PDB file of N, CA, C and O in Angstrom:
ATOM      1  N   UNK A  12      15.054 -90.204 -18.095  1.00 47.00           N
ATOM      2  CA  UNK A  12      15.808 -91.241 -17.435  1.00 47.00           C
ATOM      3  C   UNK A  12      15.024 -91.751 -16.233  1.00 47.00           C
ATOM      4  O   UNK A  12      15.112 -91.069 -15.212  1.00 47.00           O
ATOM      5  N   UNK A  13      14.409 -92.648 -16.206  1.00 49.00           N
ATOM      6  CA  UNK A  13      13.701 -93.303 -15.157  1.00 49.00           C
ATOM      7  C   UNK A  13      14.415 -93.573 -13.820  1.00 49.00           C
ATOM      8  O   UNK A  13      15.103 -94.583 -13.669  1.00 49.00           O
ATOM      9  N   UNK A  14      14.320 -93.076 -13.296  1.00 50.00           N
ATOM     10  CA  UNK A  14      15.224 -93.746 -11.471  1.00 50.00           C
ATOM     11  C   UNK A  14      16.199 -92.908 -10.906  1.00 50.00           C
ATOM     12  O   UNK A  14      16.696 -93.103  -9.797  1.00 50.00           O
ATOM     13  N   UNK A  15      16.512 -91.864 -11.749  1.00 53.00           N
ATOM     14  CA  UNK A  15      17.554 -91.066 -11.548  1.00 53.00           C
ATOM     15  C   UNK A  15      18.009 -90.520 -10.517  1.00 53.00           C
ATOM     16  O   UNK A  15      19.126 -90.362 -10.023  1.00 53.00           O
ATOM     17  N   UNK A  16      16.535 -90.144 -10.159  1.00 53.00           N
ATOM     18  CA  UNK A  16      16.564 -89.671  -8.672  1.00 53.00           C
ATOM     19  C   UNK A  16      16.984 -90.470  -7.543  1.00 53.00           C
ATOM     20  O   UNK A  16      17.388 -89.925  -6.516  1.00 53.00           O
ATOM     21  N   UNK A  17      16.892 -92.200  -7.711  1.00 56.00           N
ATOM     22  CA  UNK A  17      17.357 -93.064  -6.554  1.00 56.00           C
ATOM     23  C   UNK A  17      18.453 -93.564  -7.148  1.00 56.00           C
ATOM     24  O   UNK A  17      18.864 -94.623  -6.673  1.00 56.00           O
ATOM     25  N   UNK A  18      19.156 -93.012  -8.228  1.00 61.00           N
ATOM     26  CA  UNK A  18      20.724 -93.422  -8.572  1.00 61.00           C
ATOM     27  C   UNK A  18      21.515 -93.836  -7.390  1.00 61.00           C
ATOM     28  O   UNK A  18      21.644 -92.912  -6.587  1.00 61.00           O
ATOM     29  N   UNK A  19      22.076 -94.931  -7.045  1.00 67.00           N
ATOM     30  CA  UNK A  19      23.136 -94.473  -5.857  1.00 67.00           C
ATOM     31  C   UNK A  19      24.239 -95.326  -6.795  1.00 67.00           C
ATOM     32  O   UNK A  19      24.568 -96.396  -6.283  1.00 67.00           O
ATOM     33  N   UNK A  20      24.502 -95.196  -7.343  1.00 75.00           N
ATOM     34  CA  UNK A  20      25.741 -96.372  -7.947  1.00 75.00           C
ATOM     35  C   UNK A  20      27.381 -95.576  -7.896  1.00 75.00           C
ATOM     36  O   UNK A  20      28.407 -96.149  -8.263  1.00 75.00           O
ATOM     37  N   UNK A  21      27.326 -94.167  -7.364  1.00 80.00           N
ATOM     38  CA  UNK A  21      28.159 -93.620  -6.735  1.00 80.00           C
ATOM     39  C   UNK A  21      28.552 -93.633  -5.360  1.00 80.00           C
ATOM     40  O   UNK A  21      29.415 -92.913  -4.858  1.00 80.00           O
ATOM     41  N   UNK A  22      27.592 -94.835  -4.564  1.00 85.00           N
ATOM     42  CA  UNK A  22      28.481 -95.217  -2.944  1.00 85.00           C
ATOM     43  C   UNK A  22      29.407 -96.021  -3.101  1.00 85.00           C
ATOM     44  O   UNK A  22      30.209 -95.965  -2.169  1.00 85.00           O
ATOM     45  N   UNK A  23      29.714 -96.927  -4.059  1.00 86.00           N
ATOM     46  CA  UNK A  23      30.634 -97.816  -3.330  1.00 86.00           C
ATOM     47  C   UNK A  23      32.000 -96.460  -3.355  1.00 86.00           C
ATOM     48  O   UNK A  23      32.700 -95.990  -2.458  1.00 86.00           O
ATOM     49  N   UNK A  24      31.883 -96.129  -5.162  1.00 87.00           N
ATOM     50  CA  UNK A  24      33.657 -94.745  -4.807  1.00 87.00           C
ATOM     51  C   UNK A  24      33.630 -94.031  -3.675  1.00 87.00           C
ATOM     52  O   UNK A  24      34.752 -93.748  -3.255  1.00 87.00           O
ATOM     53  N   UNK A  25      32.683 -93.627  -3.010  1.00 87.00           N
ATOM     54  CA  UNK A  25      32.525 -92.414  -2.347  1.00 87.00           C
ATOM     55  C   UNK A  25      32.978 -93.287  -0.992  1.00 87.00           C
ATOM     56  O   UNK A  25      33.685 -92.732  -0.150  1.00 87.00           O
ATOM     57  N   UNK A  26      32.592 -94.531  -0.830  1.00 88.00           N
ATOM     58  CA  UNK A  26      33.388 -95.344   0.527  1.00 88.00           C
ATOM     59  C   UNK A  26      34.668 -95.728  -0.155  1.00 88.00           C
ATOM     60  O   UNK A  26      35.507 -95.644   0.741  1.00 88.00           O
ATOM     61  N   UNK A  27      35.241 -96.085  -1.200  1.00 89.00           N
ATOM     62  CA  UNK A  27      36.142 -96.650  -0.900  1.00 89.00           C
ATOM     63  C   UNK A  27      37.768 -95.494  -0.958  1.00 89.00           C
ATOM     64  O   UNK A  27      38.950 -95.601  -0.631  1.00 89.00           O
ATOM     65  N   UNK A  28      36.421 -93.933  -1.893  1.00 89.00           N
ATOM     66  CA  UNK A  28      37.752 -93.310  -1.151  1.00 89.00           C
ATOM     67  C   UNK A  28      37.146 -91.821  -0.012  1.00 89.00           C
ATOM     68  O   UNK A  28      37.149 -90.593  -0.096  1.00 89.00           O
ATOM     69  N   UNK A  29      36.746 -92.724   0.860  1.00 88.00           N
ATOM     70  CA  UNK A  29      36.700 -92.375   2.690  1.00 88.00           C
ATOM     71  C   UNK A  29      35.583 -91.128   2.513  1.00 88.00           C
ATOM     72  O   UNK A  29      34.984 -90.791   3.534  1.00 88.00           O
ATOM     73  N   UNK A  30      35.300 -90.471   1.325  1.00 89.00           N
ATOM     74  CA  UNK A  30      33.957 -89.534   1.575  1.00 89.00           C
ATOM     75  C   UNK A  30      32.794 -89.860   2.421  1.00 89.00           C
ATOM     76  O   UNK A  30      32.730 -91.075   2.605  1.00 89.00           O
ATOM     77  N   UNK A  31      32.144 -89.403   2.821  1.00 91.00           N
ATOM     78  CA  UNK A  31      30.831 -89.619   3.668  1.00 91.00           C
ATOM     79  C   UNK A  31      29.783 -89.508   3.032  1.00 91.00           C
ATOM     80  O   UNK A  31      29.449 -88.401   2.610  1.00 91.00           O
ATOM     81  N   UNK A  32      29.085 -90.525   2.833  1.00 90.00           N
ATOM     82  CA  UNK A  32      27.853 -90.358   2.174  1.00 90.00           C
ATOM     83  C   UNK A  32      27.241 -88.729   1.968  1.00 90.00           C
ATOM     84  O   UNK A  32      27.537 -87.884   2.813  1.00 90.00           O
ATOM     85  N   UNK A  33      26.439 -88.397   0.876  1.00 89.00           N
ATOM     86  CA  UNK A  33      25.299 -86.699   0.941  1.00 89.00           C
ATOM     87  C   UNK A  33      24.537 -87.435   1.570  1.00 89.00           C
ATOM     88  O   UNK A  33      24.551 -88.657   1.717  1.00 89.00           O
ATOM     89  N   UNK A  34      23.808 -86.601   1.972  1.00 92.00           N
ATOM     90  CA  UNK A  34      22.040 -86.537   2.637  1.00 92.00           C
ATOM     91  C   UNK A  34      21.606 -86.422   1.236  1.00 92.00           C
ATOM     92  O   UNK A  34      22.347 -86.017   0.339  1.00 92.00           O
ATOM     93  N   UNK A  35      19.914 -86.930   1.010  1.00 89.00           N
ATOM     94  CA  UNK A  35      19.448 -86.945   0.250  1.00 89.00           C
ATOM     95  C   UNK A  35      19.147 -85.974  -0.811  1.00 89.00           C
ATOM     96  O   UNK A  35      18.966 -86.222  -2.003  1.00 89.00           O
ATOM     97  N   UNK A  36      19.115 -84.711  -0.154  1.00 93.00           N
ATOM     98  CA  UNK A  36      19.207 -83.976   0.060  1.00 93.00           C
ATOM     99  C   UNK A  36      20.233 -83.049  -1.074  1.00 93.00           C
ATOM    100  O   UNK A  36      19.770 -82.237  -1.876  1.00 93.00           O
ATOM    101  N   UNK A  37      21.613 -83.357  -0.939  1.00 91.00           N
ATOM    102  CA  UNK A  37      22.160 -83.012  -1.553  1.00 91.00           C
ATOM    103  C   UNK A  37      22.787 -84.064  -2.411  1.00 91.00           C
ATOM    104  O   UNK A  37      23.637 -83.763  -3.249  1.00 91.00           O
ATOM    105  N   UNK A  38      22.371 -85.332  -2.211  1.00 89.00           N
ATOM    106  CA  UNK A  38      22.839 -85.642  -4.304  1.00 89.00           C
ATOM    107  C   UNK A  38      21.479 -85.405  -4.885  1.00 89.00           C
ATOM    108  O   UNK A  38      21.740 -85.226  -6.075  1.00 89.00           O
ATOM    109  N   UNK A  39      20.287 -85.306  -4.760  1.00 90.00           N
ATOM    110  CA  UNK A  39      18.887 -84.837  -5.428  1.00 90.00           C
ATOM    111  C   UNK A  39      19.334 -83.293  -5.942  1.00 90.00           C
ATOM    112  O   UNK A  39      19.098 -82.936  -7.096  1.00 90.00           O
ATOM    113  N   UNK A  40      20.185 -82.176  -4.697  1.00 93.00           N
ATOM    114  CA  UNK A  40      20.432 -80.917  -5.569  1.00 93.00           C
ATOM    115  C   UNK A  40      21.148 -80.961  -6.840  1.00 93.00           C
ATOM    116  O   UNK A  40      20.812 -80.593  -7.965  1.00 93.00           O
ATOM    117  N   UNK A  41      22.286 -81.532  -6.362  1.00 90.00           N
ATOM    118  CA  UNK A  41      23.639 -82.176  -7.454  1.00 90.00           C
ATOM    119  C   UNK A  41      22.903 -82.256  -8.707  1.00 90.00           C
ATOM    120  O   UNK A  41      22.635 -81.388  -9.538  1.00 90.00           O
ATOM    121  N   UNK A  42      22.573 -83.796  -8.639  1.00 89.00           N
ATOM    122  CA  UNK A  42      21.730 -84.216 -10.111  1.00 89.00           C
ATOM    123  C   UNK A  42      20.945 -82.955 -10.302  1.00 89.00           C
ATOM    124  O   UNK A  42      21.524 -82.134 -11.014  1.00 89.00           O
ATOM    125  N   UNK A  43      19.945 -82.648  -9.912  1.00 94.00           N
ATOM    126  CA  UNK A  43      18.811 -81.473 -10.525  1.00 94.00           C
ATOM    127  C   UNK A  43      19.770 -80.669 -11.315  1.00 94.00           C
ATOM    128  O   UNK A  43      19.713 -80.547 -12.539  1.00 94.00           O
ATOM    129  N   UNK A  44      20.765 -80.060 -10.444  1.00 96.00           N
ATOM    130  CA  UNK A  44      21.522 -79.197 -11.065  1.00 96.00           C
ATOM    131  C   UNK A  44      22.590 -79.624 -12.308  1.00 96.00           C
ATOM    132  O   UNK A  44      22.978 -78.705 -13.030  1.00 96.00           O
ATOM    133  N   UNK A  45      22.902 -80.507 -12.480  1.00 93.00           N
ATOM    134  CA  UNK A  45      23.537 -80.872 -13.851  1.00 93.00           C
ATOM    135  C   UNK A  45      22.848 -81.277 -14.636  1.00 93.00           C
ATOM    136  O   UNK A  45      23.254 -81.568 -15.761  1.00 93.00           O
ATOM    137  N   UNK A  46      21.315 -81.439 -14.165  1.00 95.00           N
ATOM    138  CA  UNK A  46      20.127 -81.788 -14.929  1.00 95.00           C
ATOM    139  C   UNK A  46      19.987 -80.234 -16.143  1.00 95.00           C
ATOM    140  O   UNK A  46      20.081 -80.036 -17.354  1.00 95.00           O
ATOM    141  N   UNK A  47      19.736 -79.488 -14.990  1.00 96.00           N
ATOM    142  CA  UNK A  47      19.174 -78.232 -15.700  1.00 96.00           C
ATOM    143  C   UNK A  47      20.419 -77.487 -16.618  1.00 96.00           C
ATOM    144  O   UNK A  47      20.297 -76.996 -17.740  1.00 96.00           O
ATOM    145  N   UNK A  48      21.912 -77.580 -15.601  1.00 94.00           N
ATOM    146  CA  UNK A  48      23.176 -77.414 -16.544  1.00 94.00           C
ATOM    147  C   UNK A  48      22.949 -77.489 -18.121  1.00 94.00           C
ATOM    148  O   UNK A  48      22.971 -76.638 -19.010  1.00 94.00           O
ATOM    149  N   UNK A  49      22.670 -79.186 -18.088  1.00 94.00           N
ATOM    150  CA  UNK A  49      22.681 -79.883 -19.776  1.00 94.00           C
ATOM    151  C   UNK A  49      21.739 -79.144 -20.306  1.00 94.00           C
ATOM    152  O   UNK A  49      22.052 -78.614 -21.371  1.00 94.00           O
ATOM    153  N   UNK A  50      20.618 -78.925 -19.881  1.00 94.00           N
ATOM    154  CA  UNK A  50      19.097 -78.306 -20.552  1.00 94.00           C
ATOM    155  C   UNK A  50      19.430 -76.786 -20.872  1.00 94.00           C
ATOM    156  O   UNK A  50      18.731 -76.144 -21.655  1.00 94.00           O
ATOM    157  N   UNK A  51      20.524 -76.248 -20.233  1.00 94.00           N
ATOM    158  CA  UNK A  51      20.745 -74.917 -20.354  1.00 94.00           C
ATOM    159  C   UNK A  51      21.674 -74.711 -21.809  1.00 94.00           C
ATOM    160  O   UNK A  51      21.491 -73.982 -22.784  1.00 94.00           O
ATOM    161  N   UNK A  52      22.589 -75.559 -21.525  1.00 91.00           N
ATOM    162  CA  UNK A  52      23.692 -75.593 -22.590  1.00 91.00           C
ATOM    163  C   UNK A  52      23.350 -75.893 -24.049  1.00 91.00           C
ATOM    164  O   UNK A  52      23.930 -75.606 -25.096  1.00 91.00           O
ATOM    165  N   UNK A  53      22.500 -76.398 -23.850  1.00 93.00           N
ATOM    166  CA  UNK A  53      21.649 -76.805 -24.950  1.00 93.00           C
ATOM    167  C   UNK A  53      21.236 -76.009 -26.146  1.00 93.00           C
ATOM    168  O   UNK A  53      21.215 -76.213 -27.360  1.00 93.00           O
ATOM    169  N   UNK A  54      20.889 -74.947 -25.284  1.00 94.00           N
ATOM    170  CA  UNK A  54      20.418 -73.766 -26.108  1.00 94.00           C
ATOM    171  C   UNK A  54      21.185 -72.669 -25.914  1.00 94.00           C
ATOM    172  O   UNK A  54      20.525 -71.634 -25.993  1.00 94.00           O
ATOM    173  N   UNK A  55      22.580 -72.480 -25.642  1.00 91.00           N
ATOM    174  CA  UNK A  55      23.005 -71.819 -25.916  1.00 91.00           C
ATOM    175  C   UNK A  55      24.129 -72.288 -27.074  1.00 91.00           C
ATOM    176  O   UNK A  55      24.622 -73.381 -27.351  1.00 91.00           O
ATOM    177  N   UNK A  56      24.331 -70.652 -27.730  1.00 92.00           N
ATOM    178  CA  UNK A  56      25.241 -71.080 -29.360  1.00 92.00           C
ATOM    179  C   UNK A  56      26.761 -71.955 -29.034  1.00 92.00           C
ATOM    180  O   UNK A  56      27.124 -71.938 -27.858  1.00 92.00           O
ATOM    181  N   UNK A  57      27.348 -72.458 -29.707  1.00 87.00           N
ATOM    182  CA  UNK A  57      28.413 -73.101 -29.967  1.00 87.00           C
ATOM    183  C   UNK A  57      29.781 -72.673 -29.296  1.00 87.00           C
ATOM    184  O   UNK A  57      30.004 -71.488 -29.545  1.00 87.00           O
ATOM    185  N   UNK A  58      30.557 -73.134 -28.690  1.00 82.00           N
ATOM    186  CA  UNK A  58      31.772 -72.496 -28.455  1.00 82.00           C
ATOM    187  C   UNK A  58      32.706 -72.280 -29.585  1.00 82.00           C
ATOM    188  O   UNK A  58      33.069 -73.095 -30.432  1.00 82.00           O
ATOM    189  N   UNK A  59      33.139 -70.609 -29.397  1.00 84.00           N
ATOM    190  CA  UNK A  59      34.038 -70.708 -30.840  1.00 84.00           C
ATOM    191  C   UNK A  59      34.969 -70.613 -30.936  1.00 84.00           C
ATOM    192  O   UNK A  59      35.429 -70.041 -31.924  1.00 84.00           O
ATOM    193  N   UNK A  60      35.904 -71.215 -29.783  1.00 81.00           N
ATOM    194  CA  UNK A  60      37.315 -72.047 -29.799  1.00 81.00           C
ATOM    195  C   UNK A  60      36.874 -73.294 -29.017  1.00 81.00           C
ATOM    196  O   UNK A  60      36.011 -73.410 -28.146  1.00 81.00           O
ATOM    197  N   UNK A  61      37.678 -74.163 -29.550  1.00 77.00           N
ATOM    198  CA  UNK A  61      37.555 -75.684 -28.857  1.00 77.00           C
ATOM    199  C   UNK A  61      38.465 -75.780 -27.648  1.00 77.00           C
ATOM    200  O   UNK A  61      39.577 -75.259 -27.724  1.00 77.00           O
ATOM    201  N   UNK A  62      38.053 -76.464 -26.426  1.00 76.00           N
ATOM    202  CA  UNK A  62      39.170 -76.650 -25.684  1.00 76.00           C
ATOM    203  C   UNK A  62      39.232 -78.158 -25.211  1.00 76.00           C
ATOM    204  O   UNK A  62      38.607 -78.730 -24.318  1.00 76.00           O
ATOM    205  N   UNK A  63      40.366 -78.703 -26.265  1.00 78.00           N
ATOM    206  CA  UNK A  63      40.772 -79.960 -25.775  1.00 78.00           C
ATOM    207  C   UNK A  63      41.559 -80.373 -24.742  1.00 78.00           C
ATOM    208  O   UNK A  63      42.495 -79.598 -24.546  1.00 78.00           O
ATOM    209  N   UNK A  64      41.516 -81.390 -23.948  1.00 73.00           N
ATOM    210  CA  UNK A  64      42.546 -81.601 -22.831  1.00 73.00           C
ATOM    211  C   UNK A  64      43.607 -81.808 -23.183  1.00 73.00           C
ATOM    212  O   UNK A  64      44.421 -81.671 -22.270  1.00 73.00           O
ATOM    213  N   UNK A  65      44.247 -82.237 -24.612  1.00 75.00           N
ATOM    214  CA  UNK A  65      45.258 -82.312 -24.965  1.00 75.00           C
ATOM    215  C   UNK A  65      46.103 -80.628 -25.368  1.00 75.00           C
ATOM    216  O   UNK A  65      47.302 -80.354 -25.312  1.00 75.00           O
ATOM    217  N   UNK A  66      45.273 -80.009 -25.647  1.00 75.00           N
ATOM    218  CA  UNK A  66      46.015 -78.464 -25.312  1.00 75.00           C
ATOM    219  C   UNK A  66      46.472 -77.651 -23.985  1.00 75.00           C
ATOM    220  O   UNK A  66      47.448 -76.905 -23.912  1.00 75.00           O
ATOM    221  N   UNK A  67      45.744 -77.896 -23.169  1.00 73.00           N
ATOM    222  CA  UNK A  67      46.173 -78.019 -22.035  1.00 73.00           C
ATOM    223  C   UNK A  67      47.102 -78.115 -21.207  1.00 73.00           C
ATOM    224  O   UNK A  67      47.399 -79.267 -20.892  1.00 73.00           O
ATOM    225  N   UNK A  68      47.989 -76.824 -20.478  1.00 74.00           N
ATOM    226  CA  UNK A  68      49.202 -77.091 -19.755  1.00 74.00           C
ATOM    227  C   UNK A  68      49.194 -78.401 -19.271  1.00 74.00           C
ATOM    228  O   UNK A  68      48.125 -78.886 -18.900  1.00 74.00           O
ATOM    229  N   UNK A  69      50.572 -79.256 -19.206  1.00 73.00           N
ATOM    230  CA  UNK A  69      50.307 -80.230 -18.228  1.00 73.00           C
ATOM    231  C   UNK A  69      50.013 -80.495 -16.832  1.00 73.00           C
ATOM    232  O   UNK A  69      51.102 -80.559 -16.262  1.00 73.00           O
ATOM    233  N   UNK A  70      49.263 -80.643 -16.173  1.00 71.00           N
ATOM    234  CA  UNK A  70      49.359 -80.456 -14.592  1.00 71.00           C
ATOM    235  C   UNK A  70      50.258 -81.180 -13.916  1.00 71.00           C
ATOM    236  O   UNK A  70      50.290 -82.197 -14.609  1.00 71.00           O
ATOM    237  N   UNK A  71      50.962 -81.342 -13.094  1.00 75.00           N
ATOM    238  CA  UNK A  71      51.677 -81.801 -12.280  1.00 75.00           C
ATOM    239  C   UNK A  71      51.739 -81.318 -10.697  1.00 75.00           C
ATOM    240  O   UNK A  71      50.961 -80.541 -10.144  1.00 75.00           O
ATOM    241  N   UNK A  72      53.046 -82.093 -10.042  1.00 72.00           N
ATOM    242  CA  UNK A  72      53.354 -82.040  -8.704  1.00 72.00           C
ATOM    243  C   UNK A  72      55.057 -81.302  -9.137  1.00 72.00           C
ATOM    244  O   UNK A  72      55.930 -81.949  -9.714  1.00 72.00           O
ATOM    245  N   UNK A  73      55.195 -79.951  -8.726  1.00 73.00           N
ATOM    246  CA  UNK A  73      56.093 -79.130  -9.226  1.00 73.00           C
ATOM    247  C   UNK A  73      56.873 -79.241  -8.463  1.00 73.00           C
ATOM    248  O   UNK A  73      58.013 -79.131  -8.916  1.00 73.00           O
ATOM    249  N   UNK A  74      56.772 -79.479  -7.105  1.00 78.00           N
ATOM    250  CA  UNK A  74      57.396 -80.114  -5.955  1.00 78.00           C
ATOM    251  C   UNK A  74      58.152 -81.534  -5.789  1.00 78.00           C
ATOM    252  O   UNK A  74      58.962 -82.120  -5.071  1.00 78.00           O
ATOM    253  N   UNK A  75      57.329 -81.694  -6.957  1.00 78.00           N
ATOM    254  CA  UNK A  75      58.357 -83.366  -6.520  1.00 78.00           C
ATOM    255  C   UNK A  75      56.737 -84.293  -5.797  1.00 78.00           C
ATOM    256  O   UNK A  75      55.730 -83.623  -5.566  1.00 78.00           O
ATOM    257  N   UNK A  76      56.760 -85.778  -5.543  1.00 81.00           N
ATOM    258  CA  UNK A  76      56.293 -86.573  -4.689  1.00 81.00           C
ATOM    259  C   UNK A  76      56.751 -88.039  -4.825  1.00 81.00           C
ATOM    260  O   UNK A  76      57.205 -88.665  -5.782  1.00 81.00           O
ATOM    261  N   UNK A  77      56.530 -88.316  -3.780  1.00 83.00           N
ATOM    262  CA  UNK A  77      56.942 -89.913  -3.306  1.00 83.00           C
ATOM    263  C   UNK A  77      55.919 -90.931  -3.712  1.00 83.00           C
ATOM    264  O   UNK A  77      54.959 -90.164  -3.643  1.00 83.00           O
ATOM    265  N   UNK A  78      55.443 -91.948  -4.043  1.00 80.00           N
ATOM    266  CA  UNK A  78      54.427 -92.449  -4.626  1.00 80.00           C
ATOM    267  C   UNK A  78      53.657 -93.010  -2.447  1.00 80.00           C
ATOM    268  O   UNK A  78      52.568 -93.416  -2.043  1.00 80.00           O
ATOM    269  N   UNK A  79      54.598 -92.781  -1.954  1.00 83.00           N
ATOM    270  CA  UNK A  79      53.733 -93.476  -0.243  1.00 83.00           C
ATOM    271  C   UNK A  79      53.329 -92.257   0.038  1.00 83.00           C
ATOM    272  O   UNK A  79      53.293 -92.047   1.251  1.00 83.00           O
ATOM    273  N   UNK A  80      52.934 -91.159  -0.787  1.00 83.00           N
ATOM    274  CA  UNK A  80      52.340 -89.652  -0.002  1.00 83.00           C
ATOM    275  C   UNK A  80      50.834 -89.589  -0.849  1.00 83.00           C
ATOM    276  O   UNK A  80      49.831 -88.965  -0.502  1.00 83.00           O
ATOM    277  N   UNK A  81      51.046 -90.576  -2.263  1.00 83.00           N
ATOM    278  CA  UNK A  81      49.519 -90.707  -2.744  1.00 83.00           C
ATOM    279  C   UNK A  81      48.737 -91.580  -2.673  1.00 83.00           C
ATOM    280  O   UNK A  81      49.154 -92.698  -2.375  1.00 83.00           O
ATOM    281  N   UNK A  82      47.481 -91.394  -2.897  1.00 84.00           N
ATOM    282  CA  UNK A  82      46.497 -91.730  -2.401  1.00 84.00           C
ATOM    283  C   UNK A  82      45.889 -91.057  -1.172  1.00 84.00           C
ATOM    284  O   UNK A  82      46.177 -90.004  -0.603  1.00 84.00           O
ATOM    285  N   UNK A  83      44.555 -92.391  -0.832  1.00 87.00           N
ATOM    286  CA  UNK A  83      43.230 -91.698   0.304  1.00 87.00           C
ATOM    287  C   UNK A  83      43.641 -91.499   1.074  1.00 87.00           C
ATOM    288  O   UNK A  83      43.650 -92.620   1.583  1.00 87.00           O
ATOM    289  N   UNK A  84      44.288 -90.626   2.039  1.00 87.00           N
ATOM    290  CA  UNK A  84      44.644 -90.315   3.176  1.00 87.00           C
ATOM    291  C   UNK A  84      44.453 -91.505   4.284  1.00 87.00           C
ATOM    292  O   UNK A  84      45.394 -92.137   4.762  1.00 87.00           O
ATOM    293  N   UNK A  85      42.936 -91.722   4.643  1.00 88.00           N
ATOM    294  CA  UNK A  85      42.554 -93.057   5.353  1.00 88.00           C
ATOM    295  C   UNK A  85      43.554 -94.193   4.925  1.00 88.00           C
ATOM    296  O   UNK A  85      44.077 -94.895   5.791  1.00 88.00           O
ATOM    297  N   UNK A  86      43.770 -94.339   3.840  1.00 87.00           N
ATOM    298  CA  UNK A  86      44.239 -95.812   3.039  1.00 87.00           C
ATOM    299  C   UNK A  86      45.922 -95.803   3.061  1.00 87.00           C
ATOM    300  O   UNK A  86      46.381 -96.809   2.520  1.00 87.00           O
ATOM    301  N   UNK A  87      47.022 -94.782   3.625  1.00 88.00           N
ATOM    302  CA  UNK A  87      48.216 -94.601   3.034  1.00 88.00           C
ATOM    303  C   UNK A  87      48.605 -95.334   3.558  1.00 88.00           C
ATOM    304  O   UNK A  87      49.560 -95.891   3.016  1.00 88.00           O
ATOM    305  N   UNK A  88      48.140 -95.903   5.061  1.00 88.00           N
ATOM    306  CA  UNK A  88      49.130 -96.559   6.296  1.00 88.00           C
ATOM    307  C   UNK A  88      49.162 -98.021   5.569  1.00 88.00           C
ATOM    308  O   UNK A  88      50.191 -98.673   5.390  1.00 88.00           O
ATOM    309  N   UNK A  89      47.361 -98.560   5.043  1.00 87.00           N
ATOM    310  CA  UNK A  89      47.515-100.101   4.598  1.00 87.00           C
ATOM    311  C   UNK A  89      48.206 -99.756   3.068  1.00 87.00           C
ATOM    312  O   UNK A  89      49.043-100.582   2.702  1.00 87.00           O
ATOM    313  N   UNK A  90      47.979 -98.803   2.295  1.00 85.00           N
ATOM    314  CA  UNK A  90      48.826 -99.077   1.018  1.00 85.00           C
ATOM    315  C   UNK A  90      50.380 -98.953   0.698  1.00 85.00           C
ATOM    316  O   UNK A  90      51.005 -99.266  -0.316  1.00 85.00           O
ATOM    317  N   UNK A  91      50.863 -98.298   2.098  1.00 86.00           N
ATOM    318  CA  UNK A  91      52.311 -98.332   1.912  1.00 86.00           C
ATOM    319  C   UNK A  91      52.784 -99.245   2.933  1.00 86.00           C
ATOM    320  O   UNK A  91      53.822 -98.904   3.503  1.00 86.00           O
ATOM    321  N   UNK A  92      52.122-100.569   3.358  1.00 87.00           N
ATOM    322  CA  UNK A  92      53.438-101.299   4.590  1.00 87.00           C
ATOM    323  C   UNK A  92      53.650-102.066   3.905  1.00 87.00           C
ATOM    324  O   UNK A  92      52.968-102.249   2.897  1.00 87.00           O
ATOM    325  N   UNK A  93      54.712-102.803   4.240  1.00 85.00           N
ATOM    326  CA  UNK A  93      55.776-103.651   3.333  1.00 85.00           C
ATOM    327  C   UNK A  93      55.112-105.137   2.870  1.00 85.00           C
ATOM    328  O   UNK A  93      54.251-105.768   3.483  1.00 85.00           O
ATOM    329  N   UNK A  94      55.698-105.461   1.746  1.00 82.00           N
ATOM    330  CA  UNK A  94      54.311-106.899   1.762  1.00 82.00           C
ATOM    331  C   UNK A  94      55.810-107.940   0.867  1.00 82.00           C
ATOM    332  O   UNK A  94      56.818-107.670   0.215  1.00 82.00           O
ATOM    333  N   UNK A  95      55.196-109.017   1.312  1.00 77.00           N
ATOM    334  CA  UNK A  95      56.327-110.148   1.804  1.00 77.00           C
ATOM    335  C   UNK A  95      56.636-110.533   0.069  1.00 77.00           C
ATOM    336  O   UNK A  95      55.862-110.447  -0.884  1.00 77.00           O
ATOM    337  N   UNK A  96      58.178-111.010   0.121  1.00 71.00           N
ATOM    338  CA  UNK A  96      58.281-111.156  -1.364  1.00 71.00           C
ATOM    339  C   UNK A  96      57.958-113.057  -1.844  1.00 71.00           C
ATOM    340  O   UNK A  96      57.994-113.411  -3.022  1.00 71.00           O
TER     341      UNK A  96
END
């Protein structure tokens, strides 16, 4: 994969939900490391049960939630004020 290493096409998500940029530093570890992940998996044998996400307990909020408690923390104040009908 040519360029991989100067990938950035993961800043705009990472600003728009309020993360702080890595140092170079550590998205170069990141990638390397899911680099070598894939190269590893590779050669090892087959899994011999499948695990689909559709088997899968459902996850949820067991508690209950309000839809103005989700989302980016930074973002709750502009995504929940009242907007004109």
């Amino acid at each position: 994969m040519p360029g991989w290493q100067n990938d950035h096409r993961d800043d705009g998500m990472l600003a728009v939900f309020g993360f702080p940029q890595p140092q170079s530093w550590q998205r170069s570890l990141a990638i390397q490391t899911l680099h070598w992940r894939s190269y590893l998996l590779r050669y090892l044998p087959p899994r011999q049960t499948s695990r689909f996400y559709s088997e899968e307990p459902q996850r949820s909020y067991f508690q209950g939630y309000h839809l103005s408690d989700l989302g980016p923390p930074g973002l709750l104040p502009q995504l929940n004020r009242p907007t004109k009908p």
